Short mmCIF file of C-alpha atoms and ligand atoms in Angstrom, two decimals:
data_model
loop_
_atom_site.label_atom_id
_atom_site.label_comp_id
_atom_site.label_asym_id
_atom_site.label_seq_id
_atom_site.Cartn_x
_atom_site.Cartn_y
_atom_site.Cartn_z
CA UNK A 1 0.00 0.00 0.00
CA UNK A 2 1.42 3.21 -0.85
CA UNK A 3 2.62 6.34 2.32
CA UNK A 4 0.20 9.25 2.01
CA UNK A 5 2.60 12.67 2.01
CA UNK A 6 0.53 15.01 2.63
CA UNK A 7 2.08 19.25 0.84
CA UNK A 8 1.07 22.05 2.33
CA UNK A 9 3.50 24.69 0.90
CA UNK A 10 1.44 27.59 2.76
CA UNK A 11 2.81 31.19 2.54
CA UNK A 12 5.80 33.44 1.41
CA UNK A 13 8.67 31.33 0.44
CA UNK A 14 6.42 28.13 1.48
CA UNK A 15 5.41 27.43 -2.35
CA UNK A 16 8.97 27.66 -3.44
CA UNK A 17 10.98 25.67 -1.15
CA UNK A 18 7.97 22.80 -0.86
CA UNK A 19 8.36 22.65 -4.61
CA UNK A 20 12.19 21.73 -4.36
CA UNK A 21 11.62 19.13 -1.19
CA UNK A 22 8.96 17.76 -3.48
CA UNK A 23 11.37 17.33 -6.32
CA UNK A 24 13.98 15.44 -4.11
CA UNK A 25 11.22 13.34 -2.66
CA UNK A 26 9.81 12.37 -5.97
CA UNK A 27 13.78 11.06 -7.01
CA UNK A 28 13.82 9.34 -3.79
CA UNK A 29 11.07 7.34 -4.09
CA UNK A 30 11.97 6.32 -7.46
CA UNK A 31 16.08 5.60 -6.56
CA UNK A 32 14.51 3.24 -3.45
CA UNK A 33 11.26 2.28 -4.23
CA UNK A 34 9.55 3.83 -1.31
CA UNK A 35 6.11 3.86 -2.54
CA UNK A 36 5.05 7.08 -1.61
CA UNK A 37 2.14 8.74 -2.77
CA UNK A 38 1.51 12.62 -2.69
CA UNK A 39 -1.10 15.16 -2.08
CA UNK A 40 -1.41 18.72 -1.59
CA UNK A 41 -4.14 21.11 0.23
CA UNK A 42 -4.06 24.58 1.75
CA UNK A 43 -3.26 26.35 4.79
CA UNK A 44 -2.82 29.46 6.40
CA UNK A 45 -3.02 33.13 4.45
CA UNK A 46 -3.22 30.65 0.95
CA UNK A 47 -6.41 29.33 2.92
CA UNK A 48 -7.52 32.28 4.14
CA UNK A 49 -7.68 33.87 0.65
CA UNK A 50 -9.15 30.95 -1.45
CA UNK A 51 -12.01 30.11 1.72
CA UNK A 52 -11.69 32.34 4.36
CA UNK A 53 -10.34 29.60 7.04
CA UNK A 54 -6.73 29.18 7.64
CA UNK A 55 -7.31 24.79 8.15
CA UNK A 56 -10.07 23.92 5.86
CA UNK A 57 -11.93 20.82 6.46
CA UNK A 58 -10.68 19.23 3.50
CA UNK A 59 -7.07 20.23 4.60
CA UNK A 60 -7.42 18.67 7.85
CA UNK A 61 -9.02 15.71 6.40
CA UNK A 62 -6.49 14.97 4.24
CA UNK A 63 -3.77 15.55 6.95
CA UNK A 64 -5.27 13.07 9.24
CA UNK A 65 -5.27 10.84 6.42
CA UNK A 66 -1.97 11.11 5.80
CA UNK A 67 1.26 9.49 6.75
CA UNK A 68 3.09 12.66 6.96
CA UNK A 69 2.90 16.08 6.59
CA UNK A 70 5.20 18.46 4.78
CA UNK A 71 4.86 22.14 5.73
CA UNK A 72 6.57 25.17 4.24
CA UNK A 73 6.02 27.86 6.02
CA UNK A 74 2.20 30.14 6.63
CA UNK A 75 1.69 33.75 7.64
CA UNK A 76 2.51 37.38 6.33
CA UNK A 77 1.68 41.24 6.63
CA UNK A 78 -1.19 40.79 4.29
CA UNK A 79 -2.88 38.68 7.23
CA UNK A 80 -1.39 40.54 10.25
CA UNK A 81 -4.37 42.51 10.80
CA UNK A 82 -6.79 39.73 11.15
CA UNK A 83 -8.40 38.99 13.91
CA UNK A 84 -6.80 36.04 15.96
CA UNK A 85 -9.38 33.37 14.95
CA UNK A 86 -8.23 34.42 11.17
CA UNK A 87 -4.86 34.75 11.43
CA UNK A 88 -3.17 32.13 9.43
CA UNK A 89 -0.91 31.09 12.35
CA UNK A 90 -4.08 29.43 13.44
CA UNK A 91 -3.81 26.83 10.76
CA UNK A 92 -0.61 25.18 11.79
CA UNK A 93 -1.58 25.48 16.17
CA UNK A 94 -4.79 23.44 14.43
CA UNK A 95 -3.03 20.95 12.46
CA UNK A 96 -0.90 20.65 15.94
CA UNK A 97 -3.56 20.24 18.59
CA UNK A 98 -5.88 18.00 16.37
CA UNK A 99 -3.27 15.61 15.39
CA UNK A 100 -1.82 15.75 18.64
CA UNK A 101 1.73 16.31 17.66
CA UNK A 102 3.09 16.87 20.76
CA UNK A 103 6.60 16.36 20.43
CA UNK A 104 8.55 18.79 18.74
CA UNK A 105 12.01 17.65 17.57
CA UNK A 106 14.16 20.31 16.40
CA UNK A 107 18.07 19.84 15.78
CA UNK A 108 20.97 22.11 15.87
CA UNK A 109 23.58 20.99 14.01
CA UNK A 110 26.63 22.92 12.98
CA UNK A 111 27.42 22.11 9.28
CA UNK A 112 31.11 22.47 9.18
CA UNK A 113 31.37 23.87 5.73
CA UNK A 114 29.44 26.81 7.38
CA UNK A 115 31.37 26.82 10.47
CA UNK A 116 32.60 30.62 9.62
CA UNK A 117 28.44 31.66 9.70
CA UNK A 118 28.18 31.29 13.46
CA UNK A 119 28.11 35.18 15.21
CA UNK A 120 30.15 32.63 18.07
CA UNK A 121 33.53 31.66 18.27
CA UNK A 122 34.42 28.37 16.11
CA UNK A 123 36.14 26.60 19.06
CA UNK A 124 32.72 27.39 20.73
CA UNK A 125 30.48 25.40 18.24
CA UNK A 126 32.68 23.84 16.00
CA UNK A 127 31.23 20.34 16.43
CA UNK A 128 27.86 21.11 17.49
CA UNK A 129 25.02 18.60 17.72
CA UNK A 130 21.67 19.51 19.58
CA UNK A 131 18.47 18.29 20.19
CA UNK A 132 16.01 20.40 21.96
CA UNK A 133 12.24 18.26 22.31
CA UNK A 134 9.55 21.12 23.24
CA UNK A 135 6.32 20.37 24.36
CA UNK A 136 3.76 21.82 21.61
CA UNK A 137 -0.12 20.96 21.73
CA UNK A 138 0.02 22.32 26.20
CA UNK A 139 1.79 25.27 28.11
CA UNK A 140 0.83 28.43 28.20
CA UNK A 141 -0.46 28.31 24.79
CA UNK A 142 -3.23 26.44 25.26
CA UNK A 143 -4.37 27.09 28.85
CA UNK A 144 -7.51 28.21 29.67
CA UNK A 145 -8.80 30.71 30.77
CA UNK A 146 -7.48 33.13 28.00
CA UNK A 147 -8.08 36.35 27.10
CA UNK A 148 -8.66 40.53 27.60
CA UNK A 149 -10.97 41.26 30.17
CA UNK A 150 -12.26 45.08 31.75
CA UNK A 151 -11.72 45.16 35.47
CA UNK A 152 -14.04 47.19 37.74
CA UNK A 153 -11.79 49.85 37.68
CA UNK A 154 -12.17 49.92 34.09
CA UNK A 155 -8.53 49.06 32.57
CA UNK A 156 -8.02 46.05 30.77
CA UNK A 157 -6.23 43.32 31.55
CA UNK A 158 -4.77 40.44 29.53
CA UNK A 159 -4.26 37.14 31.14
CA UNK A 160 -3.30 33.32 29.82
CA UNK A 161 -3.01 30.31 31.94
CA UNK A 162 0.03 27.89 32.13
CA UNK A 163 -1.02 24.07 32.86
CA UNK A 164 0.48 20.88 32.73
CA UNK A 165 -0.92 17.64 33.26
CA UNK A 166 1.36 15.56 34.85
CA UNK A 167 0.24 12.77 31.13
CA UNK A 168 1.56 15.33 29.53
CA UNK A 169 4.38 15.72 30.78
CA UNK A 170 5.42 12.25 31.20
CA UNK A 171 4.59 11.34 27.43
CA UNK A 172 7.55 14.38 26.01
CA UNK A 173 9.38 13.35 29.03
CA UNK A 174 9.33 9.49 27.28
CA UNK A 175 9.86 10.99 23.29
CA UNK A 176 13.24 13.07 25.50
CA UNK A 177 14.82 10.06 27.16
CA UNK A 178 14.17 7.74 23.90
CA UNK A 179 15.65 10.20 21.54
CA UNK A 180 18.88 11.03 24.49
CA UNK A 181 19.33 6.81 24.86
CA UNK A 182 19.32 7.26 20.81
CA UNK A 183 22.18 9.88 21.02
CA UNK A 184 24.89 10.98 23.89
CA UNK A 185 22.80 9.81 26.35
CA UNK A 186 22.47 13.11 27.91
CA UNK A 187 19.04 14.92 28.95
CA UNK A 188 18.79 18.39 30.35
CA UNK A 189 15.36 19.14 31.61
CA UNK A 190 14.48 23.23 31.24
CA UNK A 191 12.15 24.59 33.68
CA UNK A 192 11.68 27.58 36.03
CA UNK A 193 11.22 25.54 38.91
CA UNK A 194 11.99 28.42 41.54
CA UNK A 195 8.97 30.35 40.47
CA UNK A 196 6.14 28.23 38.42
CA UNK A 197 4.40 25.59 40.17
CA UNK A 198 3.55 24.14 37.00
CA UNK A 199 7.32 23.58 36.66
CA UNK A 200 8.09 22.05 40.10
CA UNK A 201 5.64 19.27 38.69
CA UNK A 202 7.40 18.95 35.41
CA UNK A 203 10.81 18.82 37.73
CA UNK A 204 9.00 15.78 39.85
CA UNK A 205 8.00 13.53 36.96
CA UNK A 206 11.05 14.29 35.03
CA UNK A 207 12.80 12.87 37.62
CA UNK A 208 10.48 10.04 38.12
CA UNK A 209 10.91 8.83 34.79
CA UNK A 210 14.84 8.83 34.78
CA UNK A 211 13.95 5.42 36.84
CA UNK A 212 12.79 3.89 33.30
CA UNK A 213 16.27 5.21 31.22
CA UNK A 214 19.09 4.53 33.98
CA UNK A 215 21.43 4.75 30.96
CA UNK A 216 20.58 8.57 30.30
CA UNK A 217 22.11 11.25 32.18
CA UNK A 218 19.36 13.56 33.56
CA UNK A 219 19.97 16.91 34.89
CA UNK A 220 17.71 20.10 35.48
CA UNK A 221 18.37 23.79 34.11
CA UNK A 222 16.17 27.22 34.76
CA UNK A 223 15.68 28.87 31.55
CA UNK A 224 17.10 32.08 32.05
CA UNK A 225 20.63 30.01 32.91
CA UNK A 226 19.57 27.54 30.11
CA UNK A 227 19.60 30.83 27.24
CA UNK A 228 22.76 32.02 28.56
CA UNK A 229 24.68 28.50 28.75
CA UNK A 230 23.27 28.00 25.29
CA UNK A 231 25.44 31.39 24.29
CA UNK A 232 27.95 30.11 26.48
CA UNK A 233 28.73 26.94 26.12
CA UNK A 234 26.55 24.82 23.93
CA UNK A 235 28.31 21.99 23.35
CA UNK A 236 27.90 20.75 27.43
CA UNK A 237 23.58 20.01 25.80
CA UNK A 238 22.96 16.53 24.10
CA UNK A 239 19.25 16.60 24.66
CA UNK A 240 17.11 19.36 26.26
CA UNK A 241 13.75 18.93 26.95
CA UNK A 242 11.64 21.50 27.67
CA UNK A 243 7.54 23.02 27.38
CA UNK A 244 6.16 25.22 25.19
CA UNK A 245 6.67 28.53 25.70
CA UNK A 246 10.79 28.30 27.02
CA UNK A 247 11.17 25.76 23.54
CA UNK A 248 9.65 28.14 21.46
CA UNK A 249 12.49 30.52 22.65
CA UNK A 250 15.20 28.43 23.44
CA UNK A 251 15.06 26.40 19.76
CA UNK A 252 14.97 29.87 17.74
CA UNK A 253 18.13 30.93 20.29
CA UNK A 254 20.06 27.12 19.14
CA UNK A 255 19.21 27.49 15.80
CA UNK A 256 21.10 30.58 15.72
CA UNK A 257 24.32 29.27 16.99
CA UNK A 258 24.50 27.56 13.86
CA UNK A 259 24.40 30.60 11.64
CA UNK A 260 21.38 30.19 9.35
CA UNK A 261 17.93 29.55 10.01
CA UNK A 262 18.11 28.73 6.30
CA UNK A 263 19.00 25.17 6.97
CA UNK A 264 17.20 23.85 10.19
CA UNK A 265 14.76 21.48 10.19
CA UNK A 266 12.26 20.38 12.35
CA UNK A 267 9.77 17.23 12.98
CA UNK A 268 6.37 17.43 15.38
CA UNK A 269 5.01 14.05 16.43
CA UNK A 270 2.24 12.52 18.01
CA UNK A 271 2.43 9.47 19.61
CA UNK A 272 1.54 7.08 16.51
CA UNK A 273 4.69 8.31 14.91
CA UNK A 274 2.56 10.53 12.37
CA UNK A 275 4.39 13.56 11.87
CA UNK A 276 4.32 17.02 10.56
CA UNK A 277 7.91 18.55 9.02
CA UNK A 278 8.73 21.77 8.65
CA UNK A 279 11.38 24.20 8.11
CA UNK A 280 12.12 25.93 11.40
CA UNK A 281 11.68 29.46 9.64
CA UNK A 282 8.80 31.37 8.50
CA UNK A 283 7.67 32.09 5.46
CA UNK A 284 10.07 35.22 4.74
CA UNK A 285 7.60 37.72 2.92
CA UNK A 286 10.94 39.31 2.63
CA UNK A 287 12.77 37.51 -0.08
CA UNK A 288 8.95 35.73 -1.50
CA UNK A 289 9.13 35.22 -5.12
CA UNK A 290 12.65 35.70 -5.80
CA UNK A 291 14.56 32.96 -6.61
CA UNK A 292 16.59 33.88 -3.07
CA UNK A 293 15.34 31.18 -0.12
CA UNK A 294 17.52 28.53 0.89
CA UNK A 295 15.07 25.10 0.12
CA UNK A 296 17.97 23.33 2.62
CA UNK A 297 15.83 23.50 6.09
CA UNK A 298 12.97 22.00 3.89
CA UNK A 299 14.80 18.84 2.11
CA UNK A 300 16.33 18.09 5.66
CA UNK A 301 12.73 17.84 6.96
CA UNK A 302 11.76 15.65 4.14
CA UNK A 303 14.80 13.45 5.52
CA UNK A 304 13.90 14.01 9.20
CA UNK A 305 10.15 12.81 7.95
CA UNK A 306 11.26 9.41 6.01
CA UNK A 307 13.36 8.78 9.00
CA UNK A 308 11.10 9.45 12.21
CA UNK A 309 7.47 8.48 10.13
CA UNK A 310 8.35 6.28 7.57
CA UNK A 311 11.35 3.93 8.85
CA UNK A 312 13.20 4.64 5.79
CA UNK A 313 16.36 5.20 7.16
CA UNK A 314 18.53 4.44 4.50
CA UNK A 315 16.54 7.39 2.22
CA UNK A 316 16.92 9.47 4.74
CA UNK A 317 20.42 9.41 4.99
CA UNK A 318 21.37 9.65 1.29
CA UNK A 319 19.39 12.56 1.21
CA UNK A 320 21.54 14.10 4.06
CA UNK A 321 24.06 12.87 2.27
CA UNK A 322 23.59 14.79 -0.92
CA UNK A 323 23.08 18.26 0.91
CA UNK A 324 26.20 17.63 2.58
CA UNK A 325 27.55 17.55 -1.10
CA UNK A 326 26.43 20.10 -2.14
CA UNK A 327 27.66 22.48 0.51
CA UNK A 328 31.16 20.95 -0.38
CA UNK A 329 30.80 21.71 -3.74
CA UNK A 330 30.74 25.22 -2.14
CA UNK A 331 26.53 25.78 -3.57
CA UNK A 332 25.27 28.63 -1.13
CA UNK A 333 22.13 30.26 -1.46
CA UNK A 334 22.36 33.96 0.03
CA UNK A 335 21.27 33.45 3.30
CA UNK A 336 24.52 31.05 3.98
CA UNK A 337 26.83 32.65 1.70
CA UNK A 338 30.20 33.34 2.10
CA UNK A 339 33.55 34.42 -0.12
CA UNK A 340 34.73 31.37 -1.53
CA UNK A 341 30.72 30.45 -2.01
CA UNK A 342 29.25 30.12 -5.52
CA UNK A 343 25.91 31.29 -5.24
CA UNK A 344 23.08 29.81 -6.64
CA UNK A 345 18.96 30.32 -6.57
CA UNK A 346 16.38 28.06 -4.66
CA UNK A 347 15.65 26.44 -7.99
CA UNK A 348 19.31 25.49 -8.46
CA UNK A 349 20.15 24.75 -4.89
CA UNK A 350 16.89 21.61 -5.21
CA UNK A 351 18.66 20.74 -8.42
CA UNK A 352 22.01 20.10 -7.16
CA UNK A 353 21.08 18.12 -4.01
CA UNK A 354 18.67 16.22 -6.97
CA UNK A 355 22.18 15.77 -8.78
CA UNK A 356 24.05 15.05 -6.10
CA UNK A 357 21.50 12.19 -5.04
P1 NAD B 1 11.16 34.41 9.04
O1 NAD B 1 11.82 33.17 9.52
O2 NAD B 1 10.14 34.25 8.00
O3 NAD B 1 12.29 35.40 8.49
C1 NAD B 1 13.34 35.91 9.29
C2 NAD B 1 14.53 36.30 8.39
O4 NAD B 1 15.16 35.11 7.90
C3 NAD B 1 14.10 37.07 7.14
O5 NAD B 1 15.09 38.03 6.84
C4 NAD B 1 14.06 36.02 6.05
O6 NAD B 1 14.31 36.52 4.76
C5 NAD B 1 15.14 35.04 6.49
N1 NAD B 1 14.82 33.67 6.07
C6 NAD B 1 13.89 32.86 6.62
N2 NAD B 1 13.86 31.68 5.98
C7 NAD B 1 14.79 31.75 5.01
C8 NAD B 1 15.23 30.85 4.00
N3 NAD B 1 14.71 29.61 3.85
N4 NAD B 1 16.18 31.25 3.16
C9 NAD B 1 16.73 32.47 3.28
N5 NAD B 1 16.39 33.36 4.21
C10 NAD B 1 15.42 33.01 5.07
O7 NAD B 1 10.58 35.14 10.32
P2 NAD B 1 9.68 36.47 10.43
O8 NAD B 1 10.18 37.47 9.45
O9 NAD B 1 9.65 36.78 11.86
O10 NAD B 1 8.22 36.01 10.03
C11 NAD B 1 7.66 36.16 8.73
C12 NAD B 1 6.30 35.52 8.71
O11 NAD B 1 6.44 34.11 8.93
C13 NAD B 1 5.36 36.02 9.81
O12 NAD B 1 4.08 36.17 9.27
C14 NAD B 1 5.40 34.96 10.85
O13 NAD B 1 4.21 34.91 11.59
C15 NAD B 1 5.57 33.73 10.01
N6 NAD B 1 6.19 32.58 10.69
C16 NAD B 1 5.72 31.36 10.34
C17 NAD B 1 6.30 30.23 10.90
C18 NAD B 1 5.80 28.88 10.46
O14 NAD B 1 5.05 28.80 9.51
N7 NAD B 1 6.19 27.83 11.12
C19 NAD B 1 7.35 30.35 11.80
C20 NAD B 1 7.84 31.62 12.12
C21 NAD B 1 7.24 32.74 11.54
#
């Protein structure tokens, strides 16, 4: 039976670089016989304009359907005045909460061809391998109560509510230790333990679990230390694990010790292994529509997404593979270019890793 990918190429630069993952994926299934079938729907400010939703039904049908889900990237000033039930962003926290993908993976790896595109010092993250797992369908982004209210007084005041349920926490807990017993074996648990009760619970069952992985190394980190270590010294984290809100922060703060958001990709999974890849960047209204976005972050999802949803581990890797070619070949797009690069357009970038496959 053929693997349902499901495209959602979104917003901005979403179309472009979807088109180029597409491309690779299409040789890859050919080269190993993967028997993958594709589809495509909308989402986000695309959706918005054609049917004034930002996750159509038949988009979320179709994605539940699916094996796997390949995301470019949604949102964009055109939308930013919307109301927050239209705002495109709402299409992707959807696709999130009703699939239940509650484990975000998202790698920081330091390329070493683009060692010199760190703002750090080389010795400081020459070498460096990350994993931070976040915690995305709970937190403070989905507590209840929510809102703006009027007090009696008459001011307004806005409020959210940060909750964890101690399943929660134990089921990204499980997805942290597997993926640390996977790799060095290391786990660092972010919280802010000294302040948030919410977090002196995640501390508890973190702890509790380490019982199940005696091989892994567990140790806890508040997040203010846990930014500046990560500035620091980055290289002490194999693993971090860490909610919603502080991985939201902390991931965007590793991916930048590598030098370009251009080329990090990122996995969300629920707990049947169905997954939804993305680029961690957004859509880049920026450089949209000209020729100039890296498609890199987006063919190392597709990797990430035969690897972690479809057990193909062996496609996975040859893809990696041929990106790693390609930056040896010295092929930069702008974002990641430097002066002994030879620069090259999205288009040409997808057609070099498809060469180099
Ligand atoms: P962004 O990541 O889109 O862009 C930040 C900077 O990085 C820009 O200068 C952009 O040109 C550059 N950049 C990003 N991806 C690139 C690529 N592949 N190649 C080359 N350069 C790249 O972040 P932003 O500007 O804060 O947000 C723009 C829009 O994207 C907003 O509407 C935001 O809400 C949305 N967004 C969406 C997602 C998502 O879909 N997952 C994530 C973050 C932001």
């Amino acid at each position: 039976m053929s693997r349902n990918i499901l495209l959602l190429p979104g917003d901005g630069i979403g179309p472009e670089i979807v088109a180029e993952a597409e491309k690779v994926l299409h040789a890859i299934n050919n080269k190993f016989d993967l028997n993958l079938g594709f589809e495509s729907a909308l989402v986000g400010g695309a959706a918005l304009d054609a049917v004034d939703n930002p996750l159509p039904e038949d988009t979320l049908d179709k994605a539940r359907k699916a094996d796997a889900i390949l995301l470019g990237a949604v949102g964009g000033p055109k939308w930013d005045g919307l109301p927050m039930e239209k705002r495109p962003e709402k299409g992707l926290l959807g696709l999130r909460s009703n699939l239940e993908l509650f484990a975000n993976l998202r790698p920081a790896i330091l390329y070493p061809q683009l060692a010199s595109a760190s703002s750090l010092k080389p010795e400081v993250v020459s070498g460096l391998d990350i994993m931070i797992v976040r915690e995305l369908t709970g937190g403070i982004y989905f507590g209840q109560p929510r809102g703006v209210r009027e007090l009696e007084n008459g001011e307004r005041e806005g409020y959210n509510t940060y909750v964890y349920k101690e399943s929660e926490i134990r089921r990204i807990g499980r997805v942290a230790f597997e993926a640390a017993q996977q790799r060095g074996k290391k786990l660092c648990s972010v919280d802010k333990a000294n302040v948030l009760e919410v977090t002196v619970l995640w501390r508890e069952i973190m702890n509790d679990l380490q019982s199940e992985y005696p091989d892994v190394e567990l140790s806890h980190m508040y997040v203010d230390n846990a930014a500046m270590q990560l500035v620091r010294a980055p290289k002490q984290f194999d693993v971090i694990v860490t909610g919603n809100m502080f991985g939201d922060i902390l991931s965007d703060e590793a991916a930048m010790l590598t030098g370009s958001i251009g080329m990090l990709p990122s996995a969300s999974l629920n707990s049947e292994k169905q997954g939804m890849y993305e680029p961690c960047h957004g859509s880049a209204p920026d450089i949209a529509g000209k020729g100039m976005a890296n498609p890199l972050a987006t063919i190392i999802s597709a990797a990430m997404m035969l690897r972690y949803s479809l057990g193909e581990e062996q496609a996975a890797a040859a893809i990696e593979a041929a990106v790693n070619k390609v930056l040896d070949q010295g092929l930069r797009t702008a974002d990641i270019m430097s002066e002994e690069g030879t620069r090259v357009s999205t288009h040409e970038m997808g057609d070099a890793v498809l060469a180099a496959l």
